[in-house]
Amino acid sequence: MLETCFSEHAVQVADVSVSSSTTQNLVTCVYRIKLGDVSRFLTITWCKNKMDQGFIVEMDHALPQHACVVAMNRWLVRDRKMQGCKAFDHEGHRIQVFWDLCSAKYVCGPEPQEHFYILVVCKAKVLLFLGDMVKEACMRIKAKCLEMEAKLLSRQEHIFGRKQFATKAQLSLTGTTHSIMIECHTQVREGEHPHLSIRVDRKTLLRVDQLDWKFRGNQTIWVDGVPLEVFWDVHNWLFNPSVGYAIFMFQTNPFMEKPWLKDVSSCNRISEWADNSAFKEMEEPLSTGGFSLFLYAWKSE
């Protein structure tokens, strides 16, 4: 069980033992970057709880002492940690993390939407840049531009609602941000069946009837002319509500071979897809394309 989102286990959000009180404000993004001539995986985890908020930067799921952890007091307006620089070592490389969150704006959740930057640098080479304050970031490291080769591989997010669960995300390489709405009716009148629908930009692209029989499944939809494989598992909502959440996955490049996924009907626990994809994708050849969006949907009363 997580005691705080800044603990050494904070990024293990797929654990079914984690309660909604500790996971509700976690967003985890995995990027593929180049460190020297070798491809690596860099993870950014945004965290927020009742007292603190901040982020964690780690390389290749390294040990906590080889990561950058920034925790700021939510109620202290002039917390010095809102701007700064930290460094950590990873396999002989000195990784520097610069950030400025002094004017950051948050719409909802722990991840800022504008007026901020996070810059990850190694030997004057930019590994990752996040935010919209490009000029300020360049001045911080005395660079003319911020060239990088980072690619977003996966994103894990927790969303909340009673029947409707909404978020926004980029689902293809076009850079377009789409509105995603998941609507699920599990409590229905006698003689009716639970049903599920998924809308992208207000257009219904997937509908599942008789959800009590089809509580796990997958279907291909098309967004921006790109095929996306959508997987859903709402078993807990129907048969094990004490666990609290269902899981949805949007996977680009659905036609590539996925021996690790197998048949969704063989999944025995709700976190199996997230566990497999998070680790297996990193073991596959780096030439493998695709992006995975994991949504943990919590029913709030």
Coordinates of C-alpha atoms in Angstrom, one line a residue:
M1 CA 0.0 0.0 0.0
L2 CA 1.3 3.4 -0.9
E3 CA 1.8 5.8 2.0
T4 CA 2.4 8.9 -0.2
C5 CA 2.7 9.5 -3.9
F6 CA 6.4 10.4 -3.3
S7 CA 7.4 7.1 -1.8
E8 CA 9.8 4.8 -3.6
H9 CA 6.9 2.8 -4.8
A10 CA 5.0 5.7 -6.3
V11 CA 5.2 4.7 -9.9
Q12 CA 3.8 1.2 -9.3
V13 CA 0.3 2.4 -10.0
A14 CA -0.8 -0.9 -11.6
D15 CA -0.9 -2.7 -8.2
V16 CA -4.5 -3.7 -7.5
S17 CA -3.8 -3.3 -3.8
V18 CA -3.5 0.5 -4.2
S19 CA -6.5 2.4 -2.9
S20 CA -8.2 5.3 -4.7
S21 CA -7.1 7.7 -2.0
T22 CA -3.4 7.3 -3.0
T23 CA -3.7 6.8 -6.7
Q24 CA -6.3 9.3 -7.7
N25 CA -3.7 12.0 -8.5
L26 CA -1.0 10.1 -10.4
V27 CA -0.1 10.5 -14.1
T28 CA 2.8 8.5 -15.4
C29 CA 4.3 9.0 -18.9
V30 CA 7.1 6.8 -20.4
Y31 CA 9.4 8.3 -23.1
R32 CA 12.0 6.7 -25.2
I33 CA 15.1 8.9 -25.4
K34 CA 18.7 8.6 -26.6
L35 CA 21.4 8.7 -24.0
G36 CA 24.7 8.6 -25.9
D37 CA 24.1 6.1 -28.6
V38 CA 21.8 3.9 -26.6
S39 CA 18.0 4.1 -26.4
R40 CA 16.7 4.4 -22.9
F41 CA 13.3 4.8 -21.1
L42 CA 12.7 7.9 -19.2
T43 CA 9.6 8.1 -16.9
I44 CA 7.9 11.2 -15.6
T45 CA 5.3 10.7 -12.8
W46 CA 3.2 13.6 -11.7
C47 CA 1.9 13.3 -8.1
K48 CA -0.6 15.1 -5.9
N49 CA -2.0 14.5 -2.5
K50 CA -3.6 16.5 0.3
M51 CA -0.4 18.3 1.3
D52 CA 2.1 18.0 -1.5
Q53 CA 2.4 17.9 -5.3
G54 CA 5.3 17.5 -7.6
F55 CA 7.0 15.1 -10.0
I56 CA 9.5 12.2 -10.2
V57 CA 12.0 11.7 -13.1
E58 CA 13.7 8.3 -13.4
M59 CA 15.7 6.4 -16.0
D60 CA 15.0 2.8 -16.9
H61 CA 13.1 2.2 -13.7
A62 CA 16.2 2.8 -11.7
L63 CA 16.5 2.7 -7.9
P64 CA 15.0 5.6 -6.0
Q65 CA 18.4 7.0 -5.1
H66 CA 19.1 7.3 -8.9
A67 CA 16.0 9.4 -9.6
C68 CA 14.9 13.1 -9.2
V69 CA 12.1 13.6 -6.8
V70 CA 10.5 17.0 -6.4
A71 CA 7.8 17.5 -3.7
M72 CA 6.3 20.9 -3.1
N73 CA 3.9 22.1 -0.5
R74 CA 0.6 22.8 -2.2
W75 CA -0.4 25.5 0.3
L76 CA 2.9 27.4 0.4
V77 CA 2.7 29.9 -2.4
R78 CA 6.4 30.7 -2.5
D79 CA 7.8 27.3 -2.1
R80 CA 11.4 27.4 -3.2
K81 CA 11.0 24.0 -4.8
M82 CA 8.7 25.4 -7.5
Q83 CA 11.9 26.3 -9.4
G84 CA 15.2 24.6 -9.3
C85 CA 17.7 22.0 -10.5
K86 CA 18.6 18.5 -9.4
A87 CA 21.0 15.9 -10.7
F88 CA 21.4 12.2 -10.4
D89 CA 23.7 9.6 -11.9
H90 CA 22.7 6.7 -14.1
E91 CA 25.2 4.2 -15.4
G92 CA 28.0 6.7 -15.5
H93 CA 25.9 9.5 -17.0
R94 CA 25.2 12.7 -15.0
I95 CA 21.5 13.6 -15.6
Q96 CA 20.4 17.1 -14.8
V97 CA 16.7 18.1 -14.3
F98 CA 15.7 21.8 -14.5
W99 CA 12.2 23.0 -13.8
D100 CA 10.0 26.1 -13.3
L101 CA 6.5 25.6 -11.9
C102 CA 6.1 29.0 -10.3
S103 CA 3.4 30.2 -12.7
A104 CA 2.1 26.7 -13.7
K105 CA -1.6 26.4 -14.3
Y106 CA -3.5 23.2 -13.5
V107 CA -6.9 22.4 -15.0
C108 CA -7.4 19.2 -13.0
G109 CA -5.1 16.5 -11.6
P110 CA -1.4 16.8 -10.8
E111 CA -0.1 17.6 -14.3
P112 CA 0.3 21.3 -15.3
Q113 CA -1.2 22.4 -18.6
E114 CA 0.7 25.7 -19.3
H115 CA 3.2 28.3 -18.0
F116 CA 5.8 25.8 -16.9
Y117 CA 8.8 23.7 -18.1
I118 CA 10.7 20.6 -17.2
L119 CA 14.0 20.1 -18.9
V120 CA 16.1 16.9 -18.7
V121 CA 19.7 17.3 -19.9
C122 CA 22.9 15.2 -20.1
K123 CA 26.2 16.7 -21.2
A124 CA 24.4 19.8 -22.7
K125 CA 22.2 17.5 -24.8
V126 CA 18.4 17.9 -24.2
L127 CA 16.9 14.5 -23.5
L128 CA 13.4 15.7 -22.8
F129 CA 11.5 19.0 -22.7
L130 CA 8.0 19.4 -21.4
G131 CA 6.0 22.6 -21.2
D132 CA 5.5 25.9 -23.1
M133 CA 8.2 28.1 -21.7
V134 CA 10.7 27.5 -24.4
K135 CA 12.5 30.8 -24.2
E136 CA 13.0 30.5 -20.4
A137 CA 14.2 26.9 -20.7
C138 CA 16.8 28.0 -23.3
M139 CA 18.1 30.8 -21.1
R140 CA 18.4 28.4 -18.2
I141 CA 20.9 26.1 -20.0
K142 CA 22.2 28.9 -22.3
A143 CA 21.1 27.1 -25.5
K144 CA 19.7 28.6 -28.7
C145 CA 17.1 25.8 -29.3
L146 CA 15.8 22.7 -27.6
E147 CA 16.4 19.8 -30.1
M148 CA 15.5 16.3 -28.9
E149 CA 14.5 12.9 -30.1
A150 CA 12.1 11.9 -27.3
K151 CA 9.0 9.8 -28.1
L152 CA 6.1 9.2 -25.8
L153 CA 5.5 5.5 -25.5
S154 CA 2.8 5.2 -22.8
R155 CA 0.7 7.2 -20.5
Q156 CA -1.2 6.0 -17.4
E157 CA -3.9 8.2 -15.9
H158 CA -6.6 7.9 -13.2
I159 CA -10.0 9.4 -14.0
F160 CA -13.2 9.6 -11.8
G161 CA -16.9 9.7 -12.2
R162 CA -20.2 8.0 -11.5
K163 CA -21.3 7.1 -15.0
Q164 CA -19.1 9.3 -17.2
F165 CA -15.3 9.4 -17.2
A166 CA -13.6 12.0 -19.3
T167 CA -10.0 12.9 -20.2
K168 CA -8.0 14.4 -23.1
A169 CA -5.0 12.8 -24.8
Q170 CA -3.1 12.6 -28.1
L171 CA -4.0 9.3 -29.7
S172 CA -1.8 9.5 -32.8
L173 CA 1.4 11.1 -34.1
T174 CA -0.6 14.1 -35.6
G175 CA -0.3 16.0 -32.4
T176 CA -4.0 16.5 -32.1
T177 CA -5.5 16.4 -28.6
H178 CA -8.8 14.5 -28.5
S179 CA -11.5 14.5 -25.9
I180 CA -12.3 11.0 -24.6
M181 CA -15.5 10.2 -22.9
I182 CA -16.3 6.7 -21.4
E183 CA -19.9 6.2 -20.3
C184 CA -20.9 3.1 -18.5
H185 CA -24.2 2.0 -17.1
T186 CA -23.8 -0.9 -14.7
Q187 CA -27.0 -0.4 -12.7
V188 CA -30.0 -0.9 -15.0
R189 CA -33.6 -1.8 -14.7
E190 CA -34.8 -5.4 -14.5
G191 CA -34.7 -7.0 -17.9
E192 CA -32.0 -4.7 -19.2
H193 CA -28.3 -5.3 -19.6
P194 CA -25.4 -3.1 -18.5
H195 CA -23.8 -1.2 -21.5
L196 CA -20.7 0.8 -22.3
S197 CA -19.9 3.4 -24.9
I198 CA -16.7 5.4 -25.8
R199 CA -16.9 8.7 -27.5
V200 CA -13.9 10.6 -29.1
D201 CA -14.6 14.2 -29.8
R202 CA -18.3 13.6 -29.0
K203 CA -18.6 10.9 -31.7
T204 CA -19.5 7.4 -30.5
L205 CA -16.9 5.1 -31.8
L206 CA -17.5 2.0 -29.7
R207 CA -20.6 0.6 -27.9
V208 CA -20.8 -2.6 -26.0
D209 CA -24.2 -4.1 -25.1
Q210 CA -24.8 -7.0 -22.7
L211 CA -21.8 -5.8 -20.7
D212 CA -22.5 -8.4 -18.0
W213 CA -21.4 -11.0 -20.6
K214 CA -18.8 -8.9 -22.3
F215 CA -17.1 -7.3 -19.3
R216 CA -13.7 -7.9 -21.0
G217 CA -13.0 -7.4 -24.6
N218 CA -11.3 -5.4 -27.4
Q219 CA -12.3 -3.7 -30.6
T220 CA -10.6 -1.6 -33.3
I221 CA -11.6 2.0 -33.8
W222 CA -10.2 4.7 -36.1
V223 CA -9.0 8.2 -35.0
D224 CA -7.2 10.6 -37.4
G225 CA -7.2 7.9 -40.0
V226 CA -5.2 5.7 -37.6
P227 CA -6.4 2.3 -36.2
L228 CA -6.6 2.1 -32.4
E229 CA -7.2 -1.1 -30.5
V230 CA -9.4 -0.4 -27.5
F231 CA -9.4 -2.9 -24.6
W232 CA -11.7 -2.8 -21.6
D233 CA -12.1 -4.6 -18.4
V234 CA -15.0 -3.6 -16.2
H235 CA -15.2 -6.9 -14.2
N236 CA -14.7 -5.1 -10.9
W237 CA -17.5 -2.6 -11.5
L238 CA -19.9 -5.5 -12.0
F239 CA -18.7 -8.2 -9.7
N240 CA -16.1 -6.8 -7.4
P241 CA -16.9 -3.2 -6.6
S242 CA -14.8 -3.1 -3.5
V243 CA -11.6 -2.9 -5.7
G244 CA -13.0 0.3 -7.2
Y245 CA -11.7 0.7 -10.7
A246 CA -12.0 -0.5 -14.3
I247 CA -9.2 -0.3 -16.8
F248 CA -9.2 0.8 -20.4
M249 CA -6.3 0.7 -22.9
F250 CA -6.0 2.5 -26.2
Q251 CA -3.2 0.9 -28.3
T252 CA -1.9 2.4 -31.6
N253 CA -0.4 0.1 -34.2
P254 CA -3.0 -2.7 -33.3
F255 CA -1.9 -4.9 -36.1
M256 CA 1.6 -5.5 -34.8
E257 CA 2.2 -8.9 -33.3
K258 CA 1.5 -8.9 -29.5
P259 CA 2.2 -12.4 -28.2
W260 CA 2.3 -11.0 -24.6
L261 CA -1.3 -9.9 -24.8
K262 CA -2.9 -13.2 -25.9
D263 CA -6.7 -13.4 -25.7
V264 CA -8.3 -10.9 -23.3
S265 CA -10.6 -13.6 -22.1
S266 CA -7.5 -15.3 -20.5
C267 CA -6.8 -12.3 -18.2
N268 CA -7.5 -13.3 -14.6
R269 CA -6.9 -10.0 -12.9
I270 CA -7.6 -6.4 -13.9
S271 CA -4.0 -5.2 -13.9
E272 CA -2.6 -7.9 -16.2
W273 CA -2.7 -5.8 -19.3
A274 CA -1.0 -2.8 -17.7
D275 CA 1.6 -5.1 -16.1
N276 CA 2.4 -6.9 -19.3
S277 CA 2.4 -3.8 -21.6
A278 CA 4.5 -1.7 -19.2
F279 CA 7.3 -4.2 -19.0
K280 CA 7.0 -6.3 -22.1
E281 CA 7.0 -3.3 -24.5
M282 CA 10.4 -2.3 -23.0
E283 CA 11.8 -5.8 -23.7
E284 CA 10.7 -5.7 -27.3
P285 CA 13.0 -4.4 -30.0
L286 CA 13.2 -0.6 -29.9
S287 CA 12.1 -0.4 -33.5
T288 CA 8.6 -1.5 -32.4
G289 CA 6.2 1.4 -32.9
G290 CA 3.0 2.3 -31.1
F291 CA 1.7 4.2 -28.1
S292 CA -0.5 3.0 -25.2
L293 CA -2.9 5.0 -23.1
F294 CA -4.0 3.4 -19.9
L295 CA -7.0 4.8 -18.1
Y296 CA -7.9 3.6 -14.6
A297 CA -11.6 4.6 -14.1
W298 CA -12.7 4.9 -10.5
K299 CA -16.4 5.1 -9.6
S300 CA -17.0 8.0 -7.1
E301 CA -20.1 8.0 -5.0

